[in-house]
Structures are given as structure tokens and as C-alpha cells.
Tab-separated table of C-alpha atoms in Angstrom:
chain	number	residue	atom	x	y	z
Y	1	MET	CA	-29.827	168.434	238.536
Y	2	LEU	CA	-28.055	168.389	242.329
Y	3	ARG	CA	-30.024	170.258	245.074
Y	4	THR	CA	-28.998	170.632	248.440
Y	5	CYS	CA	-31.076	172.568	251.768
Y	6	GLU	CA	-29.121	172.348	254.635
Y	7	SER	CA	-31.382	172.883	258.459
Y	8	VAL	CA	-30.173	173.651	262.704
Y	9	THR	CA	-31.049	172.403	265.858
Y	10	GLU	CA	-33.048	174.757	268.710
Y	11	GLY	CA	-29.297	175.497	269.543
Y	12	HIS	CA	-27.934	177.641	267.111
Y	13	PRO	CA	-27.014	181.063	268.106
Y	14	ASP	CA	-30.389	182.623	265.099
Y	15	LYS	CA	-32.746	179.756	266.067
Y	16	VAL	CA	-32.123	180.518	270.229
Y	17	ALA	CA	-33.379	184.314	268.784
Y	18	ASP	CA	-36.268	182.825	267.134
Y	19	LEU	CA	-38.002	181.374	269.813
Y	20	VAL	CA	-37.616	183.958	272.327
Y	21	ALA	CA	-39.072	186.556	269.662
Y	22	ASP	CA	-42.286	183.652	269.026
Y	23	SER	CA	-42.244	183.032	273.307
Y	24	ILE	CA	-42.471	186.441	273.727
Y	25	LEU	CA	-45.510	186.129	270.600
Y	26	ASP	CA	-46.800	183.702	272.066
Y	27	ALA	CA	-46.341	185.326	275.784
Y	28	HIS	CA	-48.592	188.084	274.783
Y	29	LEU	CA	-51.094	186.096	272.446
Y	30	GLU	CA	-52.281	183.775	275.192
Y	31	GLN	CA	-53.300	186.981	277.088
Y	32	ASP	CA	-54.369	189.680	274.347
Y	33	PRO	CA	-54.896	187.758	270.648
Y	34	MET	CA	-55.191	191.023	269.436
Y	35	ALA	CA	-51.463	192.465	270.947
Y	36	ARG	CA	-49.242	193.724	267.552
Y	37	VAL	CA	-46.317	192.178	268.171
Y	38	ALA	CA	-42.813	193.108	266.509
Y	39	CYS	CA	-40.178	191.604	268.873
Y	40	GLU	CA	-37.067	191.312	266.852
Y	41	VAL	CA	-33.768	188.771	269.387
Y	42	VAL	CA	-29.665	189.280	269.078
Y	43	CYS	CA	-28.280	186.652	271.638
Y	44	LYS	CA	-24.135	186.687	272.550
Y	45	ASN	CA	-22.164	186.199	275.320
Y	46	ASN	CA	-24.629	186.213	278.782
Y	47	LYS	CA	-27.397	188.960	276.399
Y	48	VAL	CA	-31.247	188.682	275.565
Y	49	LEU	CA	-31.176	192.652	273.513
Y	50	LEU	CA	-35.641	191.780	273.366
Y	51	ALA	CA	-36.073	195.200	270.647
Y	52	GLY	CA	-39.413	196.406	268.783
Y	53	GLU	CA	-42.008	196.885	269.243
Y	54	ILE	CA	-45.681	195.680	270.245
Y	55	SER	CA	-48.564	196.758	271.513
Y	56	SER	CA	-50.734	194.003	273.927
Y	57	ASN	CA	-52.866	194.706	276.684
Y	58	GLY	CA	-51.613	191.380	278.442
Y	59	GLU	CA	-48.915	191.260	281.439
Y	60	VAL	CA	-45.974	189.710	280.220
Y	61	ASP	CA	-42.987	189.032	282.335
Y	62	GLN	CA	-39.923	189.141	279.395
Y	63	GLU	CA	-37.089	187.677	281.555
Y	64	ALA	CA	-38.961	184.873	282.809
Y	65	VAL	CA	-40.075	184.207	278.892
Y	66	VAL	CA	-37.135	184.588	278.097
Y	67	ARG	CA	-34.949	182.009	280.631
Y	68	ASP	CA	-37.235	179.263	280.286
Y	69	ALA	CA	-37.489	179.505	276.283
Y	70	VAL	CA	-33.514	179.150	276.417
Y	71	ARG	CA	-33.767	175.999	279.227
Y	72	GLY	CA	-36.356	174.438	277.374
Y	73	ILE	CA	-33.120	174.365	274.632
Y	74	GLY	CA	-30.345	172.971	277.385
Y	75	TYR	CA	-28.605	175.840	277.207
Y	76	ILE	CA	-28.577	175.178	281.195
Y	77	ASP	CA	-24.502	175.037	282.079
Y	78	ALA	CA	-23.559	178.206	284.182
Y	79	THR	CA	-20.230	177.449	283.272
Y	80	GLU	CA	-20.751	178.512	280.404
Y	81	PRO	CA	-20.922	183.158	279.384
Y	82	PHE	CA	-24.664	181.979	277.731
Y	83	ALA	CA	-26.685	179.746	280.289
Y	84	ALA	CA	-30.709	180.436	281.543
Y	85	GLU	CA	-29.898	181.426	285.353
Y	86	THR	CA	-27.112	183.322	284.837
Y	87	LEU	CA	-28.052	186.049	281.394
Y	88	GLN	CA	-29.113	189.381	281.097
Y	89	VAL	CA	-32.092	190.592	279.555
Y	90	VAL	CA	-31.596	193.620	277.956
Y	91	SER	CA	-35.244	195.077	276.436
Y	92	TRP	CA	-35.563	197.878	273.685
Y	93	LEU	CA	-39.221	197.422	273.001
Y	94	SER	CA	-41.487	200.237	271.862
Y	95	ARG	CA	-45.358	200.324	272.042
Y	96	GLN	CA	-45.926	199.860	267.660
Y	97	ALA	CA	-46.228	203.687	265.486
Y	98	GLY	CA	-50.039	204.982	265.319
Y	99	GLU	CA	-49.591	205.705	261.869
Y	100	ILE	CA	-49.068	202.074	261.777
Y	101	ALA	CA	-51.945	200.635	264.227
Y	102	ALA	CA	-54.458	202.806	262.261
Y	103	ALA	CA	-53.691	201.644	259.249
Y	104	VAL	CA	-53.636	197.978	260.675
Y	105	THR	CA	-57.583	198.729	262.553
Y	106	GLN	CA	-59.475	199.379	259.043
Y	107	ALA	CA	-58.238	199.313	255.793
Y	108	THR	CA	-58.034	202.059	253.504
Y	109	ASP	CA	-59.588	199.843	250.501
Y	110	ASP	CA	-61.947	198.395	252.102
Y	111	PRO	CA	-63.187	200.362	255.351
Y	112	THR	CA	-64.830	196.300	256.692
Y	113	GLN	CA	-61.320	194.403	256.756
Y	114	VAL	CA	-57.650	194.854	258.462
Y	115	GLY	CA	-55.243	195.806	256.780
Y	116	ALA	CA	-52.096	194.618	255.701
Y	117	GLY	CA	-48.715	194.717	258.784
Y	118	ASP	CA	-46.688	196.372	255.353
Y	119	GLN	CA	-45.952	196.278	252.018
Y	120	GLY	CA	-44.130	193.115	250.953
Y	121	MET	CA	-44.198	189.880	248.880
Y	122	THR	CA	-45.191	185.900	249.833
Y	123	TYR	CA	-44.477	183.221	247.867
Y	124	GLY	CA	-46.180	179.624	248.728
Y	125	TYR	CA	-45.166	176.405	247.671
Y	126	ALA	CA	-45.659	172.848	247.917
Y	127	CYS	CA	-44.102	169.985	245.254
Y	128	ASP	CA	-45.438	166.609	245.663
Y	129	GLU	CA	-41.993	164.998	246.266
Y	130	THR	CA	-42.560	164.359	249.715
Y	131	PRO	CA	-45.275	162.962	251.099
Y	132	GLU	CA	-45.126	166.756	253.776
Y	133	LEU	CA	-45.258	168.285	249.934
Y	134	LEU	CA	-41.893	169.182	250.592
Y	135	PRO	CA	-38.591	169.552	248.849
Y	136	LEU	CA	-36.995	166.040	250.078
Y	137	PRO	CA	-33.418	167.458	250.738
Y	138	LEU	CA	-35.220	170.173	252.897
Y	139	VAL	CA	-37.275	167.322	254.643
Y	140	LEU	CA	-34.774	165.287	255.184
Y	141	ALA	CA	-31.817	167.823	256.531
Y	142	HIS	CA	-34.932	168.937	258.947
Y	143	ARG	CA	-34.611	165.521	260.298
Y	144	LEU	CA	-30.929	164.701	260.736
Y	145	ALA	CA	-30.883	168.639	262.118
Y	146	LYS	CA	-34.503	167.427	264.421
Y	147	GLY	CA	-32.595	163.790	264.381
Y	148	LEU	CA	-29.405	165.239	266.384
Y	149	ALA	CA	-31.775	166.981	269.482
Y	150	GLU	CA	-33.600	164.212	270.160
Y	151	ASN	CA	-30.998	162.361	270.859
Y	152	ARG	CA	-29.219	164.846	273.278
Y	153	HIS	CA	-32.320	165.928	275.139
Y	154	SER	CA	-34.124	162.259	275.391
Y	155	GLY	CA	-29.800	161.815	277.028
Y	156	VAL	CA	-29.596	158.417	274.196
Y	157	VAL	CA	-26.058	160.221	272.959
Y	158	PRO	CA	-25.161	162.608	276.599
Y	159	TRP	CA	-22.146	164.057	274.554
Y	160	LEU	CA	-24.663	166.094	272.275
Y	161	ARG	CA	-24.011	169.675	272.605
Y	162	PRO	CA	-27.553	171.631	271.545
Y	163	ASP	CA	-25.662	174.035	269.064
Y	164	GLY	CA	-25.694	171.941	265.087
Y	165	LYS	CA	-26.121	172.398	261.438
Y	166	THR	CA	-27.108	169.762	258.425
Y	167	GLN	CA	-27.561	169.360	255.075
Y	168	VAL	CA	-28.028	167.409	252.150
Y	169	THR	CA	-27.542	167.338	248.400
Y	170	VAL	CA	-30.055	165.484	246.554
Y	171	ARG	CA	-29.599	164.297	243.285
Y	172	TYR	CA	-32.820	164.789	240.796
Y	173	ASP	CA	-33.178	162.784	237.370
Y	174	GLU	CA	-36.243	163.839	235.211
Y	175	GLY	CA	-36.695	166.139	237.870
Y	176	LYS	CA	-37.169	163.164	240.747
Y	177	PRO	CA	-35.528	162.546	243.164
Y	178	SER	CA	-32.914	160.664	242.954
Y	179	ARG	CA	-30.741	159.555	245.505
Y	180	VAL	CA	-28.705	161.422	248.084
Y	181	THR	CA	-25.186	162.459	247.201
Y	182	ARG	CA	-23.590	164.610	250.438
Y	183	VAL	CA	-24.276	165.423	254.116
Y	184	VAL	CA	-22.621	167.233	255.792
Y	185	VAL	CA	-23.112	167.429	259.528
Y	186	SER	CA	-21.551	169.992	262.180
Y	187	ALA	CA	-22.474	168.504	265.527
Y	188	GLN	CA	-21.413	170.177	269.102
Y	189	HIS	CA	-19.728	167.872	271.402
Y	190	ALA	CA	-18.855	167.812	275.048
Y	191	MET	CA	-14.721	169.074	274.902
Y	192	SER	CA	-13.748	165.538	276.151
Y	193	LEU	CA	-14.665	163.406	273.203
Y	194	ALA	CA	-12.459	162.173	269.827
Y	195	VAL	CA	-13.908	164.022	266.289
Y	196	GLY	CA	-13.781	160.992	264.211
Y	197	ASP	CA	-16.564	159.422	267.820
Y	198	VAL	CA	-18.550	161.680	265.843
Y	199	ASP	CA	-17.672	160.942	262.267
Y	200	ALA	CA	-19.343	157.543	263.466
Y	201	PHE	CA	-22.748	158.370	264.686
Y	202	VAL	CA	-23.361	160.366	262.205
Y	203	ARG	CA	-22.824	157.094	260.155
Y	204	GLU	CA	-23.430	153.976	261.730
Y	205	SER	CA	-26.927	155.919	263.993
Y	206	LEU	CA	-28.307	158.730	263.287
Y	207	ALA	CA	-27.757	158.672	258.948
Y	208	PRO	CA	-29.651	155.185	258.911
Y	209	ARG	CA	-32.563	156.783	261.755
Y	210	VAL	CA	-32.978	159.668	259.784
Y	211	LEU	CA	-32.655	159.230	256.249
Y	212	GLY	CA	-33.777	155.252	255.527
Y	213	ASP	CA	-33.662	153.992	252.174
Y	214	TRP	CA	-32.381	157.192	250.839
Y	215	LEU	CA	-28.702	156.233	253.209
Y	216	GLY	CA	-27.134	154.975	250.210
Y	217	LYS	CA	-24.062	152.932	249.455
Y	218	ARG	CA	-22.763	155.533	247.598
Y	219	THR	CA	-23.212	158.592	249.775
Y	220	GLU	CA	-21.028	161.063	250.709
Y	221	PHE	CA	-19.891	162.064	254.065
Y	222	SER	CA	-18.651	166.029	255.470
Y	223	VAL	CA	-18.967	165.063	259.996
Y	224	ASN	CA	-17.798	168.379	261.901
Y	225	PRO	CA	-15.000	169.497	259.127
Y	226	SER	CA	-13.849	172.321	260.853
Y	227	GLY	CA	-12.566	169.625	263.528
Y	228	SER	CA	-14.106	169.698	266.762
Y	229	PHE	CA	-16.761	171.289	268.347
Y	230	VAL	CA	-17.011	172.045	271.808
Y	231	HIS	CA	-17.325	175.911	271.085
Y	232	GLY	CA	-20.731	176.062	270.201
Y	233	GLY	CA	-23.899	178.411	270.757
Y	234	PRO	CA	-24.367	182.281	271.602
Y	235	SER	CA	-21.413	181.857	274.319
Y	236	ALA	CA	-19.574	181.956	270.920
Y	237	ASP	CA	-21.554	183.330	267.428
Y	238	SER	CA	-24.362	186.227	267.998
Y	239	GLY	CA	-28.127	185.155	267.212
Y	240	LEU	CA	-30.159	186.911	265.873
Y	241	THR	CA	-33.631	186.363	264.017
Y	242	GLY	CA	-35.200	186.473	260.660
Y	243	ARG	CA	-31.648	185.388	259.645
Y	244	LYS	CA	-31.953	181.706	258.563
Y	245	ILE	CA	-35.844	182.479	256.488
Y	246	MET	CA	-34.495	179.123	254.304
Y	247	VAL	CA	-34.260	176.993	256.275
Y	248	ASP	CA	-37.604	178.247	257.839
Y	249	THR	CA	-39.238	177.346	254.134
Y	250	TYR	CA	-38.397	175.672	250.793
Y	251	GLY	CA	-35.156	175.732	251.747
Y	252	GLY	CA	-33.958	177.793	248.213
Y	253	ILE	CA	-35.980	175.970	245.735
Y	254	ALA	CA	-38.661	177.917	245.804
Y	255	ARG	CA	-38.385	181.632	246.379
Y	256	HIS	CA	-38.537	183.788	249.133
Y	257	GLY	CA	-40.588	187.535	250.172
Y	258	GLY	CA	-37.790	188.327	252.281
Y	259	GLY	CA	-39.440	188.590	255.365
Y	260	SER	CA	-39.216	187.153	259.102
Y	261	PHE	CA	-41.238	185.142	260.590
Y	262	SER	CA	-40.168	184.904	264.461
Y	263	GLY	CA	-42.071	187.346	266.607
Y	264	LYS	CA	-44.321	188.749	264.189
Y	265	ASP	CA	-47.739	188.445	265.037
Y	266	PRO	CA	-50.182	187.404	262.221
Y	267	SER	CA	-51.053	191.366	261.700
Y	268	LYS	CA	-47.773	190.818	259.312
Y	269	VAL	CA	-48.210	189.672	256.217
Y	270	ASP	CA	-44.573	188.218	255.805
Y	271	ARG	CA	-46.299	185.747	258.865
Y	272	SER	CA	-50.060	185.256	258.290
Y	273	ALA	CA	-50.167	185.305	254.522
Y	274	ALA	CA	-46.765	183.299	253.790
Y	275	TYR	CA	-48.470	180.432	256.220
Y	276	PHE	CA	-51.591	180.653	253.521
Y	277	CYS	CA	-50.069	180.999	250.476
Y	278	ARG	CA	-48.218	177.756	251.859
Y	279	TYR	CA	-51.441	176.448	252.003
Y	280	VAL	CA	-53.323	177.785	249.099
Y	281	ALA	CA	-50.149	175.521	247.507
Y	282	ARG	CA	-50.799	172.674	249.477
Y	283	GLN	CA	-54.419	172.323	248.376
Y	284	VAL	CA	-53.174	172.792	244.132
Y	285	VAL	CA	-50.753	169.948	244.703
Y	286	LYS	CA	-52.992	167.887	246.253
Y	287	GLU	CA	-55.942	168.474	244.294
Y	288	GLY	CA	-53.561	167.236	240.868
Y	289	LEU	CA	-53.868	170.447	239.716
Y	290	ALA	CA	-49.716	170.978	239.335
Y	291	ARG	CA	-47.112	168.306	240.595
Y	292	ARG	CA	-45.314	171.728	241.411
Y	293	VAL	CA	-46.008	174.844	242.416
Y	294	GLU	CA	-45.280	178.087	243.558
Y	295	ILE	CA	-47.711	180.781	244.326
Y	296	HIS	CA	-47.098	184.816	245.044
Y	297	VAL	CA	-48.869	187.724	246.238
Y	298	ALA	CA	-47.465	190.872	246.773
Y	299	TYR	CA	-49.516	193.198	249.623
Y	300	ALA	CA	-49.097	197.514	250.594
Y	301	ILE	CA	-49.783	198.227	253.921
Y	302	GLY	CA	-52.739	199.410	255.475
Y	303	HIS	CA	-54.352	197.860	252.175
Y	304	ALA	CA	-56.677	194.399	252.968
Y	305	ARG	CA	-56.827	194.045	249.184
Y	306	PRO	CA	-53.949	191.822	248.332
Y	307	ILE	CA	-52.560	194.010	244.179
Y	308	GLY	CA	-50.949	191.046	243.031
Y	309	ILE	CA	-51.350	187.069	242.321
Y	310	ALA	CA	-49.196	185.392	240.718
Y	311	VAL	CA	-48.435	181.005	239.281
Y	312	GLU	CA	-45.674	179.252	238.926
Y	313	THR	CA	-46.340	175.423	237.917
Y	314	PHE	CA	-42.650	175.550	236.289
Y	315	GLY	CA	-44.168	172.770	233.594
Y	316	THR	CA	-46.592	170.661	235.450
Y	317	GLY	CA	-49.741	172.117	235.301
Y	318	ASP	CA	-51.776	174.267	233.219
Y	319	SER	CA	-51.181	177.761	235.075
Y	320	ARG	CA	-53.785	179.158	234.035
Y	321	MET	CA	-56.347	176.944	235.450
Y	322	VAL	CA	-54.150	176.628	238.285
Y	323	GLU	CA	-54.319	180.996	239.086
Y	324	GLN	CA	-58.544	180.415	238.050
Y	325	PHE	CA	-58.100	178.103	241.566
Y	326	VAL	CA	-55.662	180.594	243.127
Y	327	ARG	CA	-58.131	183.250	242.878
Y	328	GLY	CA	-61.265	181.844	243.793
Y	329	PHE	CA	-59.498	182.110	247.723
Y	330	ASP	CA	-59.325	185.195	250.307
Y	331	PHE	CA	-55.835	186.640	250.772
Y	332	ARG	CA	-56.645	189.812	253.332
Y	333	PRO	CA	-55.243	189.920	256.316
Y	334	GLY	CA	-58.192	189.280	258.240
Y	335	ALA	CA	-59.286	186.909	256.111
Y	336	VAL	CA	-56.264	185.155	256.529
Y	337	ILE	CA	-56.470	184.982	259.923
Y	338	GLU	CA	-59.697	183.810	261.005
Y	339	GLN	CA	-59.551	180.860	257.773
Y	340	LEU	CA	-56.396	179.548	259.644
Y	341	ASP	CA	-57.875	181.051	263.512
Y	342	LEU	CA	-53.937	182.212	263.742
Y	343	ARG	CA	-55.000	184.383	266.720
Y	344	ARG	CA	-54.126	181.652	269.475
Y	345	PRO	CA	-50.712	181.143	271.078
Y	346	ILE	CA	-49.182	178.805	268.208
Y	347	TYR	CA	-45.921	180.232	267.436
Y	348	THR	CA	-42.827	178.453	269.133
Y	349	GLN	CA	-44.529	174.841	267.677
Y	350	THR	CA	-42.879	176.814	264.084
Y	351	THR	CA	-39.497	177.776	265.625
Y	352	ASN	CA	-36.849	174.852	264.184
Y	353	TYR	CA	-37.471	172.541	261.598
Y	354	GLY	CA	-39.185	174.179	259.236
Y	355	HIS	CA	-42.418	176.520	259.766
Y	356	PHE	CA	-43.715	174.109	257.335
Y	357	GLY	CA	-44.792	170.230	256.769
Y	358	LYS	CA	-45.619	169.823	260.267
Y	359	ARG	CA	-48.717	167.917	261.496
Y	360	GLY	CA	-51.189	169.722	263.476
Y	361	LEU	CA	-50.196	173.355	261.913
Y	362	PRO	CA	-53.780	174.368	260.508
Y	363	TRP	CA	-51.989	175.780	256.598
Y	364	GLU	CA	-50.505	171.737	256.810
Y	365	ARG	CA	-54.189	171.057	257.352
């Protein structure tokens, strides 16, 4: 069996949008931990559009937050359409609808609790094939993408530019990863660089450093397969929040409820419950109850208690025992927020290179 996962760098247009959205969220939570934020972002050419609903007591300079986020990514070249100092910020933000606010503030099925901010399905997944308890091809794809960014920010590779994508294919034998069969890297570069120089950098420097023992003699490479990659980022392509949900989660190896994460405060179970499902899935694997597990939890808007919980162990554990273990956790939104301490400005830490598998995040404890 072959499994493939991808990642993208922080300069990818969709990730630019995600980081701006999470930066707006953190700026509000820093001033008002109870802020309700649902911020969507579009970026293209020299414009960043903010849309959605925010109810907050905070006074946030949205334009300054946007420019700081874009500057931190590295879009600072004023000769390009999309640059931190010259871009235009357009705001189409309003307050959260009163009906939704009331449903969240007091759950209809448990008036002592907050209700889910929307209906929806969330999934959590963990497996024992990496120390991060994540699928190996996803972990390696993230490492390659992050490696590109680290080489660029440090100045070690001065010709790298912010945009980029990676992809890793792993062969599995008897359910366990055996070798990396193919690596795809697309790296934005300076105009003066030859495509062959990018190929040499990936094969001789980036891949050996990042892949380690997983880099084999039979590993095939595709580096900038479209040829020259000079024009990238929002100057060349549009970016939109929530368009990289597989990169954010489990690389398509586990299911996804469909709701994006970035720009949403923890009252939105799309985000907070997905984090908690991941937390519980990790406990299942760490307790040795299963080597691979997927947890599915469904919610109804305004209700605190989940309307459904299901567990799949893929034949690696006793599903009934695991489901009993999982049902011992409190999945009500208010309890999830309290247990993981989610009303803090921690979300820009999650935006890039996956929301899972990072040390220091409360759901990865």
C-alpha cells in the first residue's frame, strides 16, 4: 500500500490567509478571552479582505495585525504586488448573530453549560508509527516544508522565497511504513536561479537533513516539476482560509468533518472539539488500547452534549473497550475549553505545518 500526504510552507497563499485569520483571533483573545471570532480571509494581488463575524470588547488595529503577519512570513519586497507595507486591507466584518450568540451562551439541553457554536462532525486520529503519533508521510511532508522555511528565514539559502509545497509517498508493508518511495518539492526561488540548483539543494541538503534514515537509494524525487517557480504567493495566486484542511489535520489518511480551523474561537466545535478528539485519540494509543484509532463526535448548535460518539480502531484494538474509554471523557464544549485552556492567544502557533504533533500545544500533552 502507498500513502501520500502533502504540506505547504507559510508563504503559500492559503496559509497566508490562515495566519492572518489566526492573528486577528489571537489579537482579540489577548484583550477579551470571551471574544467570539469567526474571521475569514481572502488575499490576492495587493489586497487582503477580512470577512465574517466578531463580537469582542477588544480594540484591535486590524490593519496593523495584518501587516505584521504578512511581514513575519517574509513578504516584504515592495516591488511585488503583495507586500506588507503596500497591501490594502478591506474589512467586511460584522458582529455575531444574536440567535447564535444566545445558543452558545446557554445550551438548550443543559442551561448550566455553553452550547456548541454550530452543528458539525469532528474527528480525532492517532497512530503509533511516529513519535508524534501521526502518519509518517504527513510528518515527513511537514518537516520538508518547515525545512524550506527555516533555511529561508535563517538566510542559509538566500535564494528561497516564501511560497512552496511538499509531498511524500510512503510504502506500507503489513500495515507498517517500510520506505519512502517518492518526494515532491516545489520551492519558490529568486529569478536568477537555475532550476537545477533547486534540485541539487533538495537532493543533497534538504532531504538528507530532514528525512534522515527514511531517505533511501530508491527514493525518487520531483523538484519543481513545473519548471521555474519565480512567481508565487498572493501576488500570483489567491489565498483563502480553510482550503488546506488535510494539511492541517491528518493528510487525508483519517477523515475530516469539513470545518476549517483558522480564524475561529474555541466556541466553534469545528476547532475545539477536533483538538479534543485528537487529545483523546492520543490517550487511546498511549494507553496501548489500540495502535491506530479514529474518534468521531457530532454536535448540534446550541446543545452542550454531543449527539453522537463513535470509535474505529481498524482492527488494532478492542473497539468496545476503546469506546467505553473514550466515553469517559467530557466532550461538552465548555468542558473542552476548560480542560485544554483554549481561551488564550495560542492559535498563531497552530497555523502552519499542522495543528497536531507539536510540542507545547495543550491537546498534544
